[in-house]
PDB file of C-alpha atoms in Angstrom:
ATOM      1  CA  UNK A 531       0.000   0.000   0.000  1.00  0.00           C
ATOM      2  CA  UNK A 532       2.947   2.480   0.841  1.00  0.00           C
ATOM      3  CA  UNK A 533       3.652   1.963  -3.382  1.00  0.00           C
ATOM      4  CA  UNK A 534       0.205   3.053  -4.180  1.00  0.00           C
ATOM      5  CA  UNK A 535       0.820   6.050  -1.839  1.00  0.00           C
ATOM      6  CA  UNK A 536       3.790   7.078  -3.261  1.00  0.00           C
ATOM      7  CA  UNK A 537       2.452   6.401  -6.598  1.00  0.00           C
ATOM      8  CA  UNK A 538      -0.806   9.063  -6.348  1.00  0.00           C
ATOM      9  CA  UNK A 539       1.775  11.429  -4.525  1.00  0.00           C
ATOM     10  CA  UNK A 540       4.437  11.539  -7.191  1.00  0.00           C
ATOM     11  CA  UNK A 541       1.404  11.646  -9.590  1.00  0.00           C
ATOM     12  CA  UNK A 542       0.020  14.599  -7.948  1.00  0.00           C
ATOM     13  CA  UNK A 543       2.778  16.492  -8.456  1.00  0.00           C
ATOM     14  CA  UNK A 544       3.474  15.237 -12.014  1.00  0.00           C
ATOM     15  CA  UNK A 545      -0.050  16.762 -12.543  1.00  0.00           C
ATOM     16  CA  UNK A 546       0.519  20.547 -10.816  1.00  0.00           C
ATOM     17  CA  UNK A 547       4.109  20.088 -13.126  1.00  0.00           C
ATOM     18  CA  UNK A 548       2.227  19.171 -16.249  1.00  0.00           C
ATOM     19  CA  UNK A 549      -0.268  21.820 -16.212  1.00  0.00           C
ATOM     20  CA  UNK A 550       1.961  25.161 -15.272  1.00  0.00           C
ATOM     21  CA  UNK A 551       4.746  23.776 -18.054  1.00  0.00           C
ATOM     22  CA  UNK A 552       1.659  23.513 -20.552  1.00  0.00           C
ATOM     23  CA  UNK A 553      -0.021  26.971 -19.464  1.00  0.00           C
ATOM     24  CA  UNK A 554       3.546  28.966 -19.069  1.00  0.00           C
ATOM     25  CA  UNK A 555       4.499  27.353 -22.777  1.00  0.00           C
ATOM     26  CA  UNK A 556       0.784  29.182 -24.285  1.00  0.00           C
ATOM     27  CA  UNK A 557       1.512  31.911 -22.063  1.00  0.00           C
ATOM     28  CA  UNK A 558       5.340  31.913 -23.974  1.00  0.00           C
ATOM     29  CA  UNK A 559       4.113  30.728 -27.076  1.00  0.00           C
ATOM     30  CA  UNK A 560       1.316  32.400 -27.940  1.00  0.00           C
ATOM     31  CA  UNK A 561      -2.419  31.547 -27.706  1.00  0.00           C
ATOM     32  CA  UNK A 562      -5.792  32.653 -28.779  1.00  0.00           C
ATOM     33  CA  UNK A 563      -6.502  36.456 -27.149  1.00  0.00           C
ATOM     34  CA  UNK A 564      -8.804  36.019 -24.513  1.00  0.00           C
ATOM     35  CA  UNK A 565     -11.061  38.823 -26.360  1.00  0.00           C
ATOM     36  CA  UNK A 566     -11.592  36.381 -29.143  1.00  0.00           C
ATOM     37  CA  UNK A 567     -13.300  33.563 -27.099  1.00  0.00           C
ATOM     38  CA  UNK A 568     -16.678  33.989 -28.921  1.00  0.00           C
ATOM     39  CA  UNK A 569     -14.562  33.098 -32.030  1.00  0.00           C
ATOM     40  CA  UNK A 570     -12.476  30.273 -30.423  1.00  0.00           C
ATOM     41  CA  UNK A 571     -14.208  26.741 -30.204  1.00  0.00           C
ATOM     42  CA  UNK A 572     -11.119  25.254 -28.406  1.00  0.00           C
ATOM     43  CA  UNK A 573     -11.029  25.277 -25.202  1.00  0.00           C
ATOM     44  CA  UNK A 574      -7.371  25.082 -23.785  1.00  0.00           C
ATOM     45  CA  UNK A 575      -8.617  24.730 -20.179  1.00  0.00           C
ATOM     46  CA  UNK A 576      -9.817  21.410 -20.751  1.00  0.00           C
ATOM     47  CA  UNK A 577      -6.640  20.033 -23.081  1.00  0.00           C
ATOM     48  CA  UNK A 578      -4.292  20.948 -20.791  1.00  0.00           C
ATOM     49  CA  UNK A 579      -6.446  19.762 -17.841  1.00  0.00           C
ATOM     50  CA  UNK A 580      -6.763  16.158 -19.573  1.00  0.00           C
ATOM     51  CA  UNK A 581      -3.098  15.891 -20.357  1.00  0.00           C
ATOM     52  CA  UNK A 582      -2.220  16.795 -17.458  1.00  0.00           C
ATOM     53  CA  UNK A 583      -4.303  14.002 -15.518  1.00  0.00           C
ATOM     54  CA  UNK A 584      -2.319  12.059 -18.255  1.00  0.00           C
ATOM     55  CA  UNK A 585       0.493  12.452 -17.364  1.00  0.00           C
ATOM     56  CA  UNK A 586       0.200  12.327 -13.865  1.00  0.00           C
ATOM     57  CA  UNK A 587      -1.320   8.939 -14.263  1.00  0.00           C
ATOM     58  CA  UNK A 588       1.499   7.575 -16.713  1.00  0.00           C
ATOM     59  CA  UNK A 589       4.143   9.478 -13.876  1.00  0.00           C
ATOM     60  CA  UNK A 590       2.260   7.482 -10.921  1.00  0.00           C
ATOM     61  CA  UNK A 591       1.863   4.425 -12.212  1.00  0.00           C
ATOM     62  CA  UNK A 592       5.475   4.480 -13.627  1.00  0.00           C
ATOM     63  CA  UNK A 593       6.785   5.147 -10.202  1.00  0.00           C
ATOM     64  CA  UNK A 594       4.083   2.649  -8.313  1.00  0.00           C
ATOM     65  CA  UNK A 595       5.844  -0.266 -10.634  1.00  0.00           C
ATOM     66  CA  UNK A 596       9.339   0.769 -10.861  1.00  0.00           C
ATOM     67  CA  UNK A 597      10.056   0.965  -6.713  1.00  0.00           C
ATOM     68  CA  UNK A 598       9.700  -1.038  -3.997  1.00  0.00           C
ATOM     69  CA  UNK A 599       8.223  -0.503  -0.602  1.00  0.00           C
ATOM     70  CA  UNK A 600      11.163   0.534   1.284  1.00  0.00           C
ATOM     71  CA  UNK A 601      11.740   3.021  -1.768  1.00  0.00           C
ATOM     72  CA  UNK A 602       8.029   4.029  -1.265  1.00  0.00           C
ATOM     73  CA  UNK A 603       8.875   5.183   1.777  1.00  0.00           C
ATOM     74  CA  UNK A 604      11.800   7.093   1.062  1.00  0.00           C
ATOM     75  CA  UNK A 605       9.835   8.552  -1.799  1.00  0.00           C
ATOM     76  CA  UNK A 606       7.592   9.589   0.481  1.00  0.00           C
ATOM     77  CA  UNK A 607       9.809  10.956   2.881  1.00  0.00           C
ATOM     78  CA  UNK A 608      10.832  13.663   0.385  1.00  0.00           C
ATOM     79  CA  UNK A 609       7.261  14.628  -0.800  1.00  0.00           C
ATOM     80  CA  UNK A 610       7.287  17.943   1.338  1.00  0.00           C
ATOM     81  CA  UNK A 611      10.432  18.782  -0.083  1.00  0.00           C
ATOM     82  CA  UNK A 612       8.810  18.265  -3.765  1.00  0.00           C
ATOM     83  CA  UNK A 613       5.811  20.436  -3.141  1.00  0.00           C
ATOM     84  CA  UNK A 614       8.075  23.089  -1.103  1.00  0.00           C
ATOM     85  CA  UNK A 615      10.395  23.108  -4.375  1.00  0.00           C
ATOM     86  CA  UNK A 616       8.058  22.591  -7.457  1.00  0.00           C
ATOM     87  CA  UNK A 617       4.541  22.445  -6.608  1.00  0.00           C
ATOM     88  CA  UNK A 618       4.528  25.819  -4.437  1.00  0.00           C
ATOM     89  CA  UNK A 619       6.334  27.584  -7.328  1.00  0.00           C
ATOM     90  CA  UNK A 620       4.464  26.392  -9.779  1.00  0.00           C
ATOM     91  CA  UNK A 621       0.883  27.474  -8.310  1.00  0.00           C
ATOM     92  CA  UNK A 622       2.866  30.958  -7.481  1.00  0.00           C
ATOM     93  CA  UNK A 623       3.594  31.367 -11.238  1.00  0.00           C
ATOM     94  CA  UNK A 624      -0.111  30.512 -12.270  1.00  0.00           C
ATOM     95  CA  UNK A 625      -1.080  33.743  -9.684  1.00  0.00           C
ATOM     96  CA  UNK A 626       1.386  35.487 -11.763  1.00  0.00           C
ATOM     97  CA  UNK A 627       0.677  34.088 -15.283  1.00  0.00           C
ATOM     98  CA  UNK A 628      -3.412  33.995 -15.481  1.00  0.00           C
TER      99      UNK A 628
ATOM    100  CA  UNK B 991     -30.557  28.214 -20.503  1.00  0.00           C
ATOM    101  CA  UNK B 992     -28.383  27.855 -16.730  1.00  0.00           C
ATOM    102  CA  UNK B 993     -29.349  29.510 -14.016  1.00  0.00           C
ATOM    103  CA  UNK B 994     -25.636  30.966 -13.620  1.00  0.00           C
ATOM    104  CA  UNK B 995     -26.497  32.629  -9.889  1.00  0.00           C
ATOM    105  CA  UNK B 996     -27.905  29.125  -8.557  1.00  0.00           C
ATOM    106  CA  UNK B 997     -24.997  27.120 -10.403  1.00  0.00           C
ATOM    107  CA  UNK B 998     -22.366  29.911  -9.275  1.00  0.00           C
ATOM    108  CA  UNK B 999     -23.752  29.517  -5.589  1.00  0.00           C
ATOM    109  CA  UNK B1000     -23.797  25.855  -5.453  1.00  0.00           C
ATOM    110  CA  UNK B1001     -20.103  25.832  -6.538  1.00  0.00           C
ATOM    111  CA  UNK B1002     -18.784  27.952  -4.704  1.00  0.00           C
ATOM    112  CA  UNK B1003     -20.934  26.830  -1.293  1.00  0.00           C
ATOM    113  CA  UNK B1004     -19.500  23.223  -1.774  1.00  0.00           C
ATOM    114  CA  UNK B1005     -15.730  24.516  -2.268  1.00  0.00           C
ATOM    115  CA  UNK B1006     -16.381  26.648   0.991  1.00  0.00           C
ATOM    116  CA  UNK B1007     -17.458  23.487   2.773  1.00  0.00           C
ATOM    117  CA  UNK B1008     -14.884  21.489   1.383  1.00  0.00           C
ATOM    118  CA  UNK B1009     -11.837  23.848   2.667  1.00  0.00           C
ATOM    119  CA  UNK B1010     -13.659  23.997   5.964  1.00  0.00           C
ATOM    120  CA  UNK B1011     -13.643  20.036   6.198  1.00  0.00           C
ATOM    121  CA  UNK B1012      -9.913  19.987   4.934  1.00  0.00           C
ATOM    122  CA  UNK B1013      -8.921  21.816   7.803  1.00  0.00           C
ATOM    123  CA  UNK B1014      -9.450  18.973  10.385  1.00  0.00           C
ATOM    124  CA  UNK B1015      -6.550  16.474   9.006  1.00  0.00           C
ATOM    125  CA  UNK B1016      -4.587  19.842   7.804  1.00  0.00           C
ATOM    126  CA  UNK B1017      -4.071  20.217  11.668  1.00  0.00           C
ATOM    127  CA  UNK B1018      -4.743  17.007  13.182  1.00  0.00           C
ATOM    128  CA  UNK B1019      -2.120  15.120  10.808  1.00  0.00           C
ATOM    129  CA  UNK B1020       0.583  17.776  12.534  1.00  0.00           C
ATOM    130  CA  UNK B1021      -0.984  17.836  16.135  1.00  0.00           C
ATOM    131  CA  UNK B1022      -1.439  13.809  16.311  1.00  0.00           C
ATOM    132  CA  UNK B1023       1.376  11.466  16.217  1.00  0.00           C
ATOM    133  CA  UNK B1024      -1.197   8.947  14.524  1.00  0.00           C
ATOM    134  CA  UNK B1025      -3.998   9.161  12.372  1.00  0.00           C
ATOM    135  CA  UNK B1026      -7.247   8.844  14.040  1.00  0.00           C
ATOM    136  CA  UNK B1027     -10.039   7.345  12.050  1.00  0.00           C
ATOM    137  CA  UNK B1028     -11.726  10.993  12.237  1.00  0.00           C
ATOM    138  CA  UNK B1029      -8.758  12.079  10.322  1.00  0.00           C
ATOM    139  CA  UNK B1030      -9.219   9.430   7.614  1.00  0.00           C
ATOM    140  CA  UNK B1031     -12.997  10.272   7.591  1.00  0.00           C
ATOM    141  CA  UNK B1032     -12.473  13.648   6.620  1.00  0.00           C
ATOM    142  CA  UNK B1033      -9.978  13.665   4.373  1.00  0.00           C
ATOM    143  CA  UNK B1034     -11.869  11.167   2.469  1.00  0.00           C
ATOM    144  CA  UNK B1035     -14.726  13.614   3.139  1.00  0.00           C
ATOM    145  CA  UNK B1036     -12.742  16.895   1.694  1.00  0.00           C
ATOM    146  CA  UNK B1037     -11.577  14.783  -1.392  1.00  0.00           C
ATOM    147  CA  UNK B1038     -15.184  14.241  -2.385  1.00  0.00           C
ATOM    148  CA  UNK B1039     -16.179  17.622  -1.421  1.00  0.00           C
ATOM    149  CA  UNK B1040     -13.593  19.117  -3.254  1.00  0.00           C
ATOM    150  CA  UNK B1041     -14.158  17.453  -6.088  1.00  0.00           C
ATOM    151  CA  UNK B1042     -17.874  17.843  -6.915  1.00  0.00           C
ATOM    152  CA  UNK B1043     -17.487  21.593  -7.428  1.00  0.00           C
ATOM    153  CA  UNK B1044     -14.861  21.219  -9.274  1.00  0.00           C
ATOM    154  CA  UNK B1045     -16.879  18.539 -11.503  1.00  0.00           C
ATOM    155  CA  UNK B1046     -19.759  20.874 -11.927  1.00  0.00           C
ATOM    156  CA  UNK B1047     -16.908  23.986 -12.757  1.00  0.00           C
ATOM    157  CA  UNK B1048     -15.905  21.739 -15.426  1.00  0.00           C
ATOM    158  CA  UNK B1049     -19.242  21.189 -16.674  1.00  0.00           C
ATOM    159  CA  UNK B1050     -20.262  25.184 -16.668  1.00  0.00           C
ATOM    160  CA  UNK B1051     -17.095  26.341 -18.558  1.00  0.00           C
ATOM    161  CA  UNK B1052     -17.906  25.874 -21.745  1.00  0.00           C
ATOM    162  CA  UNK B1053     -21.241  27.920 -20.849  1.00  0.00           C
ATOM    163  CA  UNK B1054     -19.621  30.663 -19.226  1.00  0.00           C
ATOM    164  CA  UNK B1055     -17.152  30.878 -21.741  1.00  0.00           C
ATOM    165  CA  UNK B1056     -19.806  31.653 -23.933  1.00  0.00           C
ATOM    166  CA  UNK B1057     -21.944  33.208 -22.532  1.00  0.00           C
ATOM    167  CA  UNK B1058     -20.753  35.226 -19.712  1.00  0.00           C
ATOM    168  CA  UNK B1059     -16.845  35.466 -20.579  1.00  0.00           C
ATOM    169  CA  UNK B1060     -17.113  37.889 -23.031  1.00  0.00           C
ATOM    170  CA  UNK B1061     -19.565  40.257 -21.283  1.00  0.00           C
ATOM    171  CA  UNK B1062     -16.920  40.081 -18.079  1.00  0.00           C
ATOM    172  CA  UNK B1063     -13.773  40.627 -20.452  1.00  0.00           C
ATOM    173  CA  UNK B1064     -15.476  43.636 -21.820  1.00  0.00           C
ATOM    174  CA  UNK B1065     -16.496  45.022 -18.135  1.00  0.00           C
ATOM    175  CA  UNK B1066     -13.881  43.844 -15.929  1.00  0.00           C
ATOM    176  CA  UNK B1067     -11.152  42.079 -17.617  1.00  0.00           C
ATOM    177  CA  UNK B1068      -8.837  41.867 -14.874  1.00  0.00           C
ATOM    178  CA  UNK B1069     -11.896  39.910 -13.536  1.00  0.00           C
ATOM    179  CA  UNK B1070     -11.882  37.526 -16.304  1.00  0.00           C
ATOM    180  CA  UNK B1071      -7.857  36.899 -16.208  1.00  0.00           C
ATOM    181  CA  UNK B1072      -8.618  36.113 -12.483  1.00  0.00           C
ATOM    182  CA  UNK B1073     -11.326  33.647 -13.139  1.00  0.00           C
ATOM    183  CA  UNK B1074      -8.927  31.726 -15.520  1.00  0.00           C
ATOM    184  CA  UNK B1075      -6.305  31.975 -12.652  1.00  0.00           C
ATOM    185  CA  UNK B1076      -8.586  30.247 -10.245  1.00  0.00           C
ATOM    186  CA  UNK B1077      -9.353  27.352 -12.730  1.00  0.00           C
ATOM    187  CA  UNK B1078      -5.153  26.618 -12.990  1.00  0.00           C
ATOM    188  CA  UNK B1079      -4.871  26.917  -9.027  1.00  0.00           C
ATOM    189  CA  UNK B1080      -8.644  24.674  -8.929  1.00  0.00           C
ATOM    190  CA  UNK B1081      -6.578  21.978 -11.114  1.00  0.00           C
ATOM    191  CA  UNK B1082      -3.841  21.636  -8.545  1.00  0.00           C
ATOM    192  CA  UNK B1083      -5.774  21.662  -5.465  1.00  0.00           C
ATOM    193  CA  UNK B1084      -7.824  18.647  -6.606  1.00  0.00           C
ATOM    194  CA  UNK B1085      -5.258  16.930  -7.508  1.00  0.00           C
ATOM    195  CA  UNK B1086      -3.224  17.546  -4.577  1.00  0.00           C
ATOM    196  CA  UNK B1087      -6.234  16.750  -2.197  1.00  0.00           C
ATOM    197  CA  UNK B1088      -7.228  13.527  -3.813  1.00  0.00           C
ATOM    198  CA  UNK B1089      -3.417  12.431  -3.638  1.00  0.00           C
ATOM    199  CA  UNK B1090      -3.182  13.477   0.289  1.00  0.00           C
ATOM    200  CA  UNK B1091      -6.092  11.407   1.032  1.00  0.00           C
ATOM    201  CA  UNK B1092      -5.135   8.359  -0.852  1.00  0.00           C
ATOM    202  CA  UNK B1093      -1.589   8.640   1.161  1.00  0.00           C
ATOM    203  CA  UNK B1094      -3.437   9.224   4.636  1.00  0.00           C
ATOM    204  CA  UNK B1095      -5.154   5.636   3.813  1.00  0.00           C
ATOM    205  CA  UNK B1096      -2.185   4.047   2.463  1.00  0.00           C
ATOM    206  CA  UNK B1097       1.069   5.194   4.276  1.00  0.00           C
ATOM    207  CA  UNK B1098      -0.666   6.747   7.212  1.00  0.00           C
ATOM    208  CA  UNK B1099       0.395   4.925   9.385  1.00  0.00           C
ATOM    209  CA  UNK B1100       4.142   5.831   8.755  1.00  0.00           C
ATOM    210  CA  UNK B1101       6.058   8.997   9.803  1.00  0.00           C
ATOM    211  CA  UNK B1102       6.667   9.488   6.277  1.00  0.00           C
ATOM    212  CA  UNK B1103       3.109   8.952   5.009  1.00  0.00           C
ATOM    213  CA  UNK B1104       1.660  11.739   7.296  1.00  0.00           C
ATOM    214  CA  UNK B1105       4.193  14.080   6.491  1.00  0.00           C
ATOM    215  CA  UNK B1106       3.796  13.182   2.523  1.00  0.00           C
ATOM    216  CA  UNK B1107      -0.017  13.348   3.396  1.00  0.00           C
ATOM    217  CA  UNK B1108       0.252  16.777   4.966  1.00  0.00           C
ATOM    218  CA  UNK B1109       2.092  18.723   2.534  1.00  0.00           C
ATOM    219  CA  UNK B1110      -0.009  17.394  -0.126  1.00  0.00           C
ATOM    220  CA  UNK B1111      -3.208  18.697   2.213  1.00  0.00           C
ATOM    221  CA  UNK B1112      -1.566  22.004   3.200  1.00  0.00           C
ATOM    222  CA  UNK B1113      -0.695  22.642  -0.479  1.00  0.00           C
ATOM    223  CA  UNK B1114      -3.815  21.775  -1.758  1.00  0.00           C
ATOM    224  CA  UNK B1115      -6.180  23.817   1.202  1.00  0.00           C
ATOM    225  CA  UNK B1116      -4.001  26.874   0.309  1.00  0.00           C
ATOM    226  CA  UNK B1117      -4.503  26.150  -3.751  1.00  0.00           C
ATOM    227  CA  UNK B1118      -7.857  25.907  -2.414  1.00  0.00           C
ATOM    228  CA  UNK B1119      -8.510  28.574  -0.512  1.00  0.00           C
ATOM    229  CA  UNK B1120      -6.305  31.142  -3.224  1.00  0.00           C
ATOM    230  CA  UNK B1121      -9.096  29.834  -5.794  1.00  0.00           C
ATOM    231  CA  UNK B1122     -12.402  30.280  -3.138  1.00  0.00           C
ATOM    232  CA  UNK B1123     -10.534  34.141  -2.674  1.00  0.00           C
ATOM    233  CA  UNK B1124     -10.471  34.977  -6.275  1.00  0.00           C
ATOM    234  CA  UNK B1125     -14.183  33.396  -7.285  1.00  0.00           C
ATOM    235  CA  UNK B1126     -15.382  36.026  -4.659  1.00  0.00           C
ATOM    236  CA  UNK B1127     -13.577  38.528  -5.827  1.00  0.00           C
ATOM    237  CA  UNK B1128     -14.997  38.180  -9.603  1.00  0.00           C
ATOM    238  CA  UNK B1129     -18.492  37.232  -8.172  1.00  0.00           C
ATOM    239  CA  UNK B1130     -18.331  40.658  -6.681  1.00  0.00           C
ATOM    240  CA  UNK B1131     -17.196  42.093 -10.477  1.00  0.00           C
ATOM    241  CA  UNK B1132     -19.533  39.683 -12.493  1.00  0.00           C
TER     242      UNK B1132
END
């Protein structure tokens, strides 16, 4: 069971990772001005949303097969250092970027 | 044809709830040296609560992006740039949430699976509670 933690923990943060790279690359890149949303049919919202429960699930489920319970643990044990570092940073830039 | 004042209530009423429920393992996973089956409860509790407005958000996008979006870009659009803001930071705290409760069930009963559990939770109920801040704040513009 510690696996399947680890697994939904590491995919958690795959997900928050996922999503700020995809909306900081439109925000870089270029997308559709907001002002033409009557003219846009694509909704980026929901693309980037579904990828990034994509790859969160392909990141999780990587990690739940590739360790071992004692590395589940250890995995664990540096979660809060993983959301301190990326997640935290990442939901600061999505304040900044909207 | 939504009833966007119900809808927008109902939303924003469950996320309220949801926050307030999150609260009791935020604090009793760092004030508890194990976790009590009230703690499981509830996180399991602010998962689910969590995630039904953010369900029916998904579901009245598309709506308000046509319907009300461009009305609210053309009043307030710092209003509308903050509405998209709170669907990124909406995104994490769900997922974040839902992870934190499936490690308070699985690895709770570790040292390492409650701290794992409440960073998740803490990150999440401040996602959270950034997103329930800005959805009042473009209510009040809308």
């Amino acid at each position: 069971m510690t696996r399947v933690a680890a697994a939904f923990a590491v995919g958690a943060v795959a997900v928050c990772v996922s999503y700020a790279a995809q909306r900081l690359g439109s925000a870089y890149g270029g997308e559709v001005d907001a002002r033409m949303v009557l003219a846009n049919e694509h909704i980026p919202y929901f693309y980037r949303a579904a990828l990034a429960l994509l790859h969160g699930v392909v990141v999780g489920v990587g990690a739940g097969l590739a360790i071992d319970d004692a590395a589940a643990v250890r995995v664990l044990g540096r979660v809060p250092a993983l959301v301190l570092l990326v997640v935290v940073p990442a939901a600061l830039l999505m304040v900044a970027v909207p | 044809m939504i009833d966007y004042a119900l809808a927008e209530r109902l939303h924003g009423h469950l996320a309220v709830l949801a926050l307030a429920v999150l609260l009791h393992p935020v604090i009793t996973l760092r004030t508890r040296r194990a976790v009590t089956r009230g703690t499981k409860w509830t996180t399991d509790l602010a998962a689910l609560l969590l995630s039904a407005p953010f369900v029916a958000g998904l579901l009245l996008y598309p709506s308000y992006r046509g319907e009300v979006k461009g009305g609210l870009l053309a009043s307030a659009p710092a209003a509308a740039a903050a509405f998209e803001t709170k669907e990124h930071l909406a995104v994490m705290a769900v997922a974040l949430v839902i992870a934190g409760a499936v490690v308070v069930r699985a690895a709770g009963q570790t040292l390492e699976g409650r701290r794992a559990a409440w960073a998740l939770l803490t990150a999440g109920w401040a996602c959270g509670a950034l997103t329930g801040a800005l959805g009042i704040w473009v209510a009040s513009k809308g």
